[in-house]
Coordinates of C-alpha atoms and ligand atoms in Angstrom, one line a residue:
X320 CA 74.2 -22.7 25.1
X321 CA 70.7 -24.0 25.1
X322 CA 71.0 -26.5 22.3
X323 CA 74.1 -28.6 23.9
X324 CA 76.1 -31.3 22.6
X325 CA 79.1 -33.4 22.7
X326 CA 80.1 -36.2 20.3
X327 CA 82.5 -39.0 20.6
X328 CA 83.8 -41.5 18.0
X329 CA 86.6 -42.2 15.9
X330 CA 87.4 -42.5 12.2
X331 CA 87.6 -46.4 11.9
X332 CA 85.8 -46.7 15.4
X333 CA 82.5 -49.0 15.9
X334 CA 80.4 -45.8 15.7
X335 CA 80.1 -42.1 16.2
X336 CA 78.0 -41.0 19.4
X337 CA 76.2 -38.0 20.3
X338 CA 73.9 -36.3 23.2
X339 CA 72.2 -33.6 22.5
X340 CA 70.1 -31.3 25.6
X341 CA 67.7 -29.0 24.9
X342 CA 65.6 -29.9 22.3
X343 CA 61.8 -28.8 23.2
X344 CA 59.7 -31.7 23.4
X345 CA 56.8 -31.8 20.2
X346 CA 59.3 -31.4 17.5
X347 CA 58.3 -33.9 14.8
X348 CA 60.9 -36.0 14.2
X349 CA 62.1 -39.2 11.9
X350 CA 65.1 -40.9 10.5
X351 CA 64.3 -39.6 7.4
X352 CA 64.6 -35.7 8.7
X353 CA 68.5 -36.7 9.0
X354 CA 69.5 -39.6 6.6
X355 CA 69.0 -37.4 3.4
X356 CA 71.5 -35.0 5.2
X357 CA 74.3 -37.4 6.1
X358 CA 74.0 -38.9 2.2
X359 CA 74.5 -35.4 1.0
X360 CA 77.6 -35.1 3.3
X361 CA 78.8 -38.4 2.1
X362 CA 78.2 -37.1 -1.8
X363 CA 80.1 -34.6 -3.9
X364 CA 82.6 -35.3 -6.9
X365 CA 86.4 -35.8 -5.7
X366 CA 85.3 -38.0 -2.4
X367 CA 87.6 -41.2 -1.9
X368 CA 87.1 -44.7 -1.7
X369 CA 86.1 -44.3 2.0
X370 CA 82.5 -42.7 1.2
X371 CA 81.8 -46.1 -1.1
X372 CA 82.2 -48.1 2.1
X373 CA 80.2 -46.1 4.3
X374 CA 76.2 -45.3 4.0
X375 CA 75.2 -43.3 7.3
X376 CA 72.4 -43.7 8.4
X377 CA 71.1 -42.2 12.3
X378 CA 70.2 -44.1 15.2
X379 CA 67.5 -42.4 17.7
X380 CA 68.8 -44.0 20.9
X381 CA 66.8 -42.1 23.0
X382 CA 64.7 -38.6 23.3
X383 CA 62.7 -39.6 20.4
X384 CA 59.0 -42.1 21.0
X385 CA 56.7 -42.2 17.7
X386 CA 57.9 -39.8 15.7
X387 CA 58.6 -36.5 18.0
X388 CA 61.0 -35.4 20.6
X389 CA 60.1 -35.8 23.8
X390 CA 62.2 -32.9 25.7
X391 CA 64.8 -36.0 27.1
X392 CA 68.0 -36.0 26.1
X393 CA 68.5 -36.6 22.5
X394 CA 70.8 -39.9 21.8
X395 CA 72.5 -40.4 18.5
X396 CA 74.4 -43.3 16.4
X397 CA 75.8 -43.5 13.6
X398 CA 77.9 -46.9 12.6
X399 CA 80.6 -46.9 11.0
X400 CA 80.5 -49.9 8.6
X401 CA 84.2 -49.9 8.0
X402 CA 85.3 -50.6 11.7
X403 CA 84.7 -54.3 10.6
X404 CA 88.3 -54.1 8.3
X405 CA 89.6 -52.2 11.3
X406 CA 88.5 -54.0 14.8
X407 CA 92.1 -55.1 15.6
X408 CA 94.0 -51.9 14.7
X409 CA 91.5 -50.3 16.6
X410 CA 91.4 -53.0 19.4
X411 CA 90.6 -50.9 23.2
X412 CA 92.3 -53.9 24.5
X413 CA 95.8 -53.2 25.6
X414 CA 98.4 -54.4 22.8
X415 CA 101.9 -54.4 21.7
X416 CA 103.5 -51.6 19.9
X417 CA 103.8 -50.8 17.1
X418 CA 100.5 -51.9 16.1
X419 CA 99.5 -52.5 12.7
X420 CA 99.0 -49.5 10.1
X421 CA 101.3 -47.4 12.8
X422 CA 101.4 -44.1 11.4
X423 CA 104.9 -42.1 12.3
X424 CA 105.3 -39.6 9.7
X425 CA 103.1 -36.4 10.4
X426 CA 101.3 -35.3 7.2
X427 CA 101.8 -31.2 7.2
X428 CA 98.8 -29.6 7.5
X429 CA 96.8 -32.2 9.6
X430 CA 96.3 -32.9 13.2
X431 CA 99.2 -35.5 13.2
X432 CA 102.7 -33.8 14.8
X433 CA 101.3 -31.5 17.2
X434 CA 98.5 -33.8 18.5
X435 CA 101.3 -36.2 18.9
X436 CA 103.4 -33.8 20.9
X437 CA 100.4 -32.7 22.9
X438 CA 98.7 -36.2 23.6
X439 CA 102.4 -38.2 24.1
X440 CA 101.7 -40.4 21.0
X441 CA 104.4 -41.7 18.9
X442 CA 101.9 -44.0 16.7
X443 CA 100.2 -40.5 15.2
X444 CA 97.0 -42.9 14.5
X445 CA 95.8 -41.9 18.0
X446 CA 95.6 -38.2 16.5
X447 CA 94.1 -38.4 13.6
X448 CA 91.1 -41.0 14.6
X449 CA 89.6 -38.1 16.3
X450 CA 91.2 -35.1 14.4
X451 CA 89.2 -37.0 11.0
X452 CA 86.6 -35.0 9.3
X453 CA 84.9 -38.4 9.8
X454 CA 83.3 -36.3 13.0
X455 CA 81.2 -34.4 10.6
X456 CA 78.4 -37.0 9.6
X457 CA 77.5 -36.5 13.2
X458 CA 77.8 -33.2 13.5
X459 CA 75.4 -33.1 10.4
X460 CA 72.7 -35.3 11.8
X461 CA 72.7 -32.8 15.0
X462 CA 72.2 -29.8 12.4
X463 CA 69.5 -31.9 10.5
X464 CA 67.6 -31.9 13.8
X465 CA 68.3 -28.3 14.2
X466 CA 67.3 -27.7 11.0
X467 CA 63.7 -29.7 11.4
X468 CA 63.3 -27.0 14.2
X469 CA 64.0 -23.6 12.2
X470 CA 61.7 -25.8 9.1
X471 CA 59.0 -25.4 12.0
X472 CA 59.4 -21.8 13.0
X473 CA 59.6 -20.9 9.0
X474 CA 63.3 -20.6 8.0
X475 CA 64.6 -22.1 5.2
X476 CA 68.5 -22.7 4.1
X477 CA 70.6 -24.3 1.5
X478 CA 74.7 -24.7 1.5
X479 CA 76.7 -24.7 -1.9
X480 CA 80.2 -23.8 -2.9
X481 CA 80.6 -20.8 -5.4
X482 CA 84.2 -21.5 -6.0
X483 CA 85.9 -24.9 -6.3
X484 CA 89.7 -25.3 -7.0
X485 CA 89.9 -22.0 -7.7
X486 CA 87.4 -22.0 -10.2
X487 CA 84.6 -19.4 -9.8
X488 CA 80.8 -20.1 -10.5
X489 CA 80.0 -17.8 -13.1
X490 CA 76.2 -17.6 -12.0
X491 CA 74.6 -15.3 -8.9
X492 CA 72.9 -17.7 -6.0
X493 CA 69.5 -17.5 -6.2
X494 CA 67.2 -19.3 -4.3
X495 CA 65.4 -20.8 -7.6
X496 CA 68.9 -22.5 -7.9
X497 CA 67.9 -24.9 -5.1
X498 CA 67.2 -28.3 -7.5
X499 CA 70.6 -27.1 -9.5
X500 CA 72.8 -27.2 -6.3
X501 CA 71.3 -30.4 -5.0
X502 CA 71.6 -32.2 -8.2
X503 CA 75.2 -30.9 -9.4
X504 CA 78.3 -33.2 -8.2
X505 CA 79.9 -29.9 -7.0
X506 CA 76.6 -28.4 -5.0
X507 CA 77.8 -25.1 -8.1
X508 CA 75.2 -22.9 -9.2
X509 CA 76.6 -23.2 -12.9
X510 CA 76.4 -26.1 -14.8
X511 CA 79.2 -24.5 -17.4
X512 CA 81.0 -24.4 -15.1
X513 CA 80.6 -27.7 -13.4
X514 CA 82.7 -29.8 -16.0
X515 CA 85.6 -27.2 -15.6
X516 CA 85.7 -28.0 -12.2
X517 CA 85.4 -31.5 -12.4
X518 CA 88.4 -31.6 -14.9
X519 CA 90.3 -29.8 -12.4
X520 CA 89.2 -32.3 -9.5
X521 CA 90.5 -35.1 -12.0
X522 CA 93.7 -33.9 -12.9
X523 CA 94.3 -33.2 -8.8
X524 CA 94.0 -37.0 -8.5
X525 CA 96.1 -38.1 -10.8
X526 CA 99.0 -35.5 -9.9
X527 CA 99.3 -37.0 -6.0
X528 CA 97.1 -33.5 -5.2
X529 CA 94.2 -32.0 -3.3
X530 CA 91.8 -29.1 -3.8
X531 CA 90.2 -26.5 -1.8
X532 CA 87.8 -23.6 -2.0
X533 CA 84.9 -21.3 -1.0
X534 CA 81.3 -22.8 1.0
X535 CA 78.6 -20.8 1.0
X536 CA 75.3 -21.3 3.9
X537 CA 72.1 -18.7 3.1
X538 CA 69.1 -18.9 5.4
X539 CA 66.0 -17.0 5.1
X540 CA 63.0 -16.5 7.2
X541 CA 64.7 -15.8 10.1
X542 CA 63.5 -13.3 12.6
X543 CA 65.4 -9.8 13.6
X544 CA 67.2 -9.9 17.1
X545 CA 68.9 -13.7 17.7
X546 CA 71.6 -13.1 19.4
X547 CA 73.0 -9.9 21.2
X548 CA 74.8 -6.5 21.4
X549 CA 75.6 -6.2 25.4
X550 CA 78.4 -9.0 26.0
X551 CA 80.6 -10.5 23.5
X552 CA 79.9 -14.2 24.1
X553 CA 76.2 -13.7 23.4
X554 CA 77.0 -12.0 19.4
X555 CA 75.6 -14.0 17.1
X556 CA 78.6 -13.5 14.3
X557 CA 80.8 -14.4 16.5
X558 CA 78.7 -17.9 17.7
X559 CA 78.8 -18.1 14.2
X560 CA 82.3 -17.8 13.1
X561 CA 83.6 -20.3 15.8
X562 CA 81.2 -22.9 14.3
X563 CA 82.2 -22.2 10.9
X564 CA 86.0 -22.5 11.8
X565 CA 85.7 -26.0 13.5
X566 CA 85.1 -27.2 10.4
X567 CA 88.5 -29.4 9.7
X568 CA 90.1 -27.1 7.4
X569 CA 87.9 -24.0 7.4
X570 CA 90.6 -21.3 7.6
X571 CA 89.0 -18.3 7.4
X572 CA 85.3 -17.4 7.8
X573 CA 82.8 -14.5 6.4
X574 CA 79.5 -12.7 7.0
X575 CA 77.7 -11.0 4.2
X576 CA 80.5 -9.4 2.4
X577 CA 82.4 -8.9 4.9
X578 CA 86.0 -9.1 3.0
X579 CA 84.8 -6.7 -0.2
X580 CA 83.7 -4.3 2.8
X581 CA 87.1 -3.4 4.3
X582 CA 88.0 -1.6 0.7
X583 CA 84.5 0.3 0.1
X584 CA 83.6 3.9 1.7
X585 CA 80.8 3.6 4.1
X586 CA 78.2 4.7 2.0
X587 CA 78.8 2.1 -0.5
X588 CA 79.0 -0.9 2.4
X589 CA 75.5 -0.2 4.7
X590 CA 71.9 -1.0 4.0
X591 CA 69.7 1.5 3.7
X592 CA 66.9 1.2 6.0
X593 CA 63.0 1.4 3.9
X594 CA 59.4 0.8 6.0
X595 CA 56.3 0.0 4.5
X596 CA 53.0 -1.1 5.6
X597 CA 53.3 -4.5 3.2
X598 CA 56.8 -5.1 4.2
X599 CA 57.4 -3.7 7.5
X600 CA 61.0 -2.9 7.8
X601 CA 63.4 -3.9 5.3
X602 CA 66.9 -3.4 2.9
X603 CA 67.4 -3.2 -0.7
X604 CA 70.7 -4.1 -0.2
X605 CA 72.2 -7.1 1.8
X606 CA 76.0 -6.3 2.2
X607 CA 75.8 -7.2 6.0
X608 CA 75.0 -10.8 5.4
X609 CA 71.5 -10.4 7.5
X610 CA 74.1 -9.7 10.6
X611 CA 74.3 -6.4 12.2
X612 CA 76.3 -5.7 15.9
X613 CA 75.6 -9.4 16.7
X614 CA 72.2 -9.8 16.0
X615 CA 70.3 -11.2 12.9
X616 CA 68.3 -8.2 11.1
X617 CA 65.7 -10.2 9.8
X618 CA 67.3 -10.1 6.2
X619 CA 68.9 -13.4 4.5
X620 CA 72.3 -14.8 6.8
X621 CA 75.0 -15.2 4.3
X622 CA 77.8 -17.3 5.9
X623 CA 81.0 -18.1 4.1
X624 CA 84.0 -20.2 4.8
X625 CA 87.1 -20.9 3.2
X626 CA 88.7 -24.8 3.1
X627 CA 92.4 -25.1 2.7
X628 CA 93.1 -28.4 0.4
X629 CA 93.0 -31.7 1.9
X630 CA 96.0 -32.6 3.9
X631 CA 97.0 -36.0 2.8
X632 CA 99.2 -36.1 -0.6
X633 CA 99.3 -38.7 -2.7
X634 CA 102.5 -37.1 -3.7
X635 CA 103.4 -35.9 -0.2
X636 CA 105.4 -33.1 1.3
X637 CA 108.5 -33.5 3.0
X638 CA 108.3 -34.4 6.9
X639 CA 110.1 -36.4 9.3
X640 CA 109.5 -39.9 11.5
X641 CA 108.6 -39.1 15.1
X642 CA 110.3 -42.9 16.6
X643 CA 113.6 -42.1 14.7
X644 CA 113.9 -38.2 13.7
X645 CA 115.1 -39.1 9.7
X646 CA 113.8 -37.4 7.2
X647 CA 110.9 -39.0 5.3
X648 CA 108.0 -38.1 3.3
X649 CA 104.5 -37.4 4.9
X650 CA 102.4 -40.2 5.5
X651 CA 100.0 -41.2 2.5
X652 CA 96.4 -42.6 3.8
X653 CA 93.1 -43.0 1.8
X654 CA 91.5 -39.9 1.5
X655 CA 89.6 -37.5 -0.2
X656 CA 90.7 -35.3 -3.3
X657 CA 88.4 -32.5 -2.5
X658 CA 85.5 -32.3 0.0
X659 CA 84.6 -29.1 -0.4
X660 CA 80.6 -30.1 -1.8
X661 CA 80.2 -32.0 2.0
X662 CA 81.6 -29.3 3.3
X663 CA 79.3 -26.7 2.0
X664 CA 76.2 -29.2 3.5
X665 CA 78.3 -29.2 6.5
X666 CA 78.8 -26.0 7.2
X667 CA 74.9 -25.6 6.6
X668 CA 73.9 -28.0 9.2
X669 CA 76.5 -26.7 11.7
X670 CA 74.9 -22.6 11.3
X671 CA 71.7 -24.2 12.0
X672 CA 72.4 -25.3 15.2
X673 CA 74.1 -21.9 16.3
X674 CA 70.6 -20.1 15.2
X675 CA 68.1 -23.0 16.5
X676 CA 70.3 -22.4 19.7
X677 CA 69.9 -18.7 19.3
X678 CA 65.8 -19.3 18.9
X679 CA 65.7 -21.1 21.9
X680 CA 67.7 -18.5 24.4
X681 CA 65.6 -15.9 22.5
X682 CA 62.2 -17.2 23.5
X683 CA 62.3 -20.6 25.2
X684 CA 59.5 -22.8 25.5
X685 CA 59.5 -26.5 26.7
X686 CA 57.4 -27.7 23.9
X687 CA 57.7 -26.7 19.9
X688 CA 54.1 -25.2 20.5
X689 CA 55.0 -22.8 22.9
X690 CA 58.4 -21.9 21.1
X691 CA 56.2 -21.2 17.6
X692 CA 53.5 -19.3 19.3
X693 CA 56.2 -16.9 21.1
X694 CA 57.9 -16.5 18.1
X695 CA 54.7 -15.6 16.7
X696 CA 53.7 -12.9 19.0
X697 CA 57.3 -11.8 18.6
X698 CA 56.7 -11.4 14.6
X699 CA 53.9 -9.4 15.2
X700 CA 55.1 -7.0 17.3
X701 CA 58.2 -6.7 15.2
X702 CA 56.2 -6.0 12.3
X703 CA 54.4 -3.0 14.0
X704 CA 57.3 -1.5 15.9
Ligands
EPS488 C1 89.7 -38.2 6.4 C2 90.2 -39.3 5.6 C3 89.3 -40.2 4.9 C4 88.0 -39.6 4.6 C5 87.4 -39.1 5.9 C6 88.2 -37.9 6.4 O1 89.0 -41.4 5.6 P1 89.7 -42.8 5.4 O2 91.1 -42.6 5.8 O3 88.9 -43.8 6.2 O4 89.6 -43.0 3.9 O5 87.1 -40.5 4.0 O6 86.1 -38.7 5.8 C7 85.2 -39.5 6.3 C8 85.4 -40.8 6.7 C9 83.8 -38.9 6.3 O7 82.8 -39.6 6.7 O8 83.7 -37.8 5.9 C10 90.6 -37.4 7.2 O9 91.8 -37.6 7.3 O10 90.1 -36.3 7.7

């Protein structure tokens, strides 16, 4: 990877931490590039009481001096305002078991019973403060910043959710949706729809339940040949579809139309290939998602994921304690009736830092000029070929 990271933090933790190598140094960049993002995360209809406590907002650390990168190591914070209610359950100090809000009954579904088994804990709390989708804000603020690099190379991208709880938008993405998605509780392309859906979110919370569904991520501007044919680590699908599926409770991931595919004939599944002078090369058609063997072919990426419902029951499934082996219902904690809205922003952020990583091993560059100049020669020349 050229873009690297690793995060750290926990759930009800003093703060989520992040350092991120490999940024080019130029790259204009402000709190306000990534705060927008991490209040979209925190948004969407069906979020629980959790998200009114919280309002992340990034730390630069380091790797940032008045207002652009400066090719160190990038150093992000984001606080998390609830660790105040939680600094002696979450005490590092050493301390006497069981400690408070000790959670023994796995929730089926979640990290909490194998994580136990793998990490030797019986108080499943130890699990699930890392396993939480809490993880994604900071993830998100590390796409944000990817994303302020593809804005500067001329890519564009939105994420939204064409199906929510089962319930289908009934109107085609298009990009004049944009101000629709960003306004709608539900990031839906179909404001009929929207109530439907919020209905159905409603009626989930009252019944003990949770919802999943379909996220969609579409960028455009992007240029043919990120990523690679000749070894399987360097295909950009692939790079892609790991991303995708560490989202918590992404369980199965799609390019283009990848699914509908399988059932058609051949001729009814491949873009046709046109040339003209204005155009250069192009497709009519986009069944391929702008992915083919591995490498973006300069048309739209169309990334979709799938999100199983949340994990914790109001109303819970059966499960047993882990300290005394009884039977007993699964562990009820705050949380979320649906997140599939932040999820859809989520899985936005994360592609973009699998394709401004895929710009960078394309054409390198220690500063953003030298990155948007070769990516400019490399335009032209692909235009001509
Ligand atoms: C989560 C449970 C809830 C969510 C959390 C993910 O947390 P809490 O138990 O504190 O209410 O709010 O999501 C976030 C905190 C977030 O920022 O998205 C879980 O079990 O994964």
């Amino acid at each position: 990877m050229n873009l690297r990271f690793l995060s750290a933090g926990e759930s009800h933790g003093p703060q989520l931490t992040a350092v991120v190598d490999g940024l080019p140094a130029g790259l204009p960049l402000t709190v306000e590039d990534v705060n927008p993002w991490l209040k979209k995360r925190q948004g969407g209809y069906g979020r629980g009481r959790r998200m009114a406590i919280e309002a992340d907002r990034i730390v630069f650390a380091a790797g940032v001096r008045g207002g652009r990168t400066t090719g160190a190591p990038l150093a992000l914070v984001i606080e998390n305002r609830d660790w105040k209610n939680w600094t002696e359950i979450m005490d590092p100090a050493p301390g006497n078991w069981p400690r408070k809000k000790a959670l023994t009954t796995p929730r089926p579904g979640h990290a909490d019973l194998t994580g136990g088994m793998k990490y030797g804990h019986k108080d499943l709390r130890d699990v699930l403060e890392r396993a939480s989708a809490r993880e994604t804000a900071m993830r998100v603020a590390i796409g944000a910043v990817a994303h302020k690099l593809l804005a500067e190379l001329g890519v564009e991208s939105i994420g939204y959710v064409p199906m929510l709880g089962g319930i289908e938008s009934g109107v085609p993405f298009s990009w004049d949706l944009r101000q629709q998605i960003e306004q709608s509780p539900v990031r839906m392309t179909d404001p009929a729809v929207e109530k439907e859906v919020i209905a159905a979110i409603d009626a989930a919370k009252k019944s003990g339940d949770t919802l999943g569904g379909l996220l969609e991520a579409r960028f455009r501007g992007l240029v043919p040949g990120l990523g690679s044919y000749v070894q399987f680590d360097r295909k950009l699908d692939g790079r892609i579809a790991q991303m995708a599926m560490s989202i918590p409770a992404v369980k199965g991931v799609e390019i283009g139309e990848g699914f509908k595919n399988a059932g058609l004939p051949g001729s009814r599944v491949h873009d046709a290939i046109f040339y003209d002078t204005e155009r250069g090369w192009h497709r009519r058609s986009n069944r391929a998602g702008g992915l083919e063997a591995g490498m973006t072919n300069g048309e739209e990426l169309v990334v979709r994921a799938a999100l199983k419902p949340i994990a914790t029951l109001m109303r819970p499934l059966p499960s047993a304690d882990v300290v005394s082996h009884q039977a007993a219902d699964a562990a009820r904690e705050r949380s979320d009736v649906t997140a599939v809205p932040a999820a859809s922003v989520i899985l936005e952020a994360l592609v973009s830092i699998i394709l401004a990583d895929a710009y960078l091993e394309k054409f390198g560059g220690d500063t953003l000029e030298e990155l948007q100049e070769r990516v400019s020669v490399y335009q032209q020349r692909v235009r001509e070929y």
